[in-house]
Coordinates of C-alpha atoms in Angstrom, one line a residue:
M8 CA 128.3 65.8 92.1
N9 CA 125.5 68.3 92.9
T10 CA 122.2 66.8 91.8
V11 CA 118.5 67.5 92.0
P12 CA 116.4 65.1 94.1
P13 CA 115.9 61.8 92.4
R14 CA 112.8 61.1 90.4
R15 CA 111.7 57.8 89.0
P16 CA 110.6 58.4 85.4
S17 CA 109.1 55.1 84.2
G18 CA 111.6 53.3 82.0
A19 CA 113.8 56.4 81.6
A20 CA 117.1 54.6 82.3
S21 CA 116.4 51.6 80.2
T22 CA 115.1 53.8 77.3
A23 CA 118.2 56.0 77.6
C24 CA 120.4 52.9 77.6
R25 CA 118.8 51.6 74.4
L26 CA 119.1 55.0 72.7
A27 CA 122.8 55.4 73.8
G28 CA 123.6 51.9 72.6
E29 CA 121.9 52.4 69.3
I30 CA 123.5 55.8 68.7
T31 CA 126.9 54.4 69.5
R32 CA 126.4 51.5 67.1
R33 CA 125.2 53.8 64.2
V34 CA 127.4 56.8 64.6
A35 CA 130.6 55.2 66.0
A36 CA 130.6 51.8 64.4
G37 CA 133.4 49.7 65.7
H38 CA 133.6 51.7 68.9
D39 CA 132.4 50.6 72.3
V40 CA 132.8 53.9 74.3
V41 CA 130.0 56.3 75.2
A42 CA 130.5 59.6 77.0
L43 CA 127.6 60.8 79.2
G44 CA 127.0 64.5 80.0
G45 CA 124.3 67.1 79.9
G46 CA 121.7 68.5 82.2
C47 CA 119.6 65.3 82.4
F48 CA 122.3 63.8 84.5
A49 CA 121.6 66.3 87.3
N50 CA 118.8 63.8 87.9
R51 CA 120.6 61.5 90.4
W52 CA 118.3 58.6 89.7
L53 CA 119.2 58.5 86.0
A54 CA 122.9 59.3 86.6
E55 CA 123.2 56.3 89.0
R56 CA 121.3 53.8 86.9
L57 CA 122.3 54.5 83.3
P58 CA 126.0 53.8 83.4
P59 CA 125.7 50.2 84.8
L60 CA 123.0 49.4 82.2
L61 CA 125.3 50.6 79.4
E62 CA 128.3 48.7 80.9
R63 CA 126.2 45.5 81.0
A64 CA 125.3 46.2 77.3
G65 CA 129.0 46.0 76.6
L66 CA 129.8 49.7 76.4
R67 CA 132.6 51.6 78.2
V68 CA 131.1 54.6 79.9
L69 CA 132.9 57.9 80.4
T70 CA 131.7 60.6 82.8
A71 CA 133.3 63.5 84.5
W72 CA 130.7 64.2 87.1
D73 CA 133.2 64.0 90.0
V74 CA 135.1 67.1 88.6
L75 CA 132.6 68.8 86.2
P76 CA 128.9 69.8 86.6
P77 CA 126.5 67.7 84.5
G78 CA 125.0 70.7 82.8
D79 CA 126.3 73.6 80.8
G80 CA 129.6 73.9 82.5
G81 CA 130.7 70.5 81.5
L82 CA 129.2 70.8 78.0
S83 CA 131.1 74.1 77.3
L84 CA 134.3 72.5 78.4
G85 CA 133.7 69.6 76.0
Q86 CA 132.9 72.0 73.2
A87 CA 136.2 73.8 73.8
W88 CA 138.1 70.5 73.9
V89 CA 136.6 69.4 70.5
A90 CA 137.4 72.8 69.0
A91 CA 141.0 72.7 70.3
L92 CA 141.4 69.2 68.9
A93 CA 140.0 70.3 65.5
L94 CA 142.4 73.2 65.4
E95 CA 145.3 70.9 66.3
R96 CA 144.4 68.5 63.5
G97 CA 143.9 71.3 61.0
D98 CA 140.2 70.5 60.7
A99 CA 139.1 74.0 61.6
E100 CA 140.0 77.6 60.8
R101 CA 141.2 80.1 63.4
R102 CA 139.0 83.2 63.4

């Protein structure tokens, strides 16, 4: 994973953990899986600390940093995957 030098934002990992846990509980009630991605995970300090915190909070953490970049490259692949799944299920129109 290519990353920017680590920074130590005060409480960032624990705050992100609380937010991810709360979002998972509200949006995906009954699920215990959270997928992490996006440019903030180019920050190695956050990328190394958040997954263990989430796992200790009882969540299964999915990442793809070993094969995809944490920024726009990985995000666009995720968007394409969701669109393909919606088309396969008939939830979207082909244009």
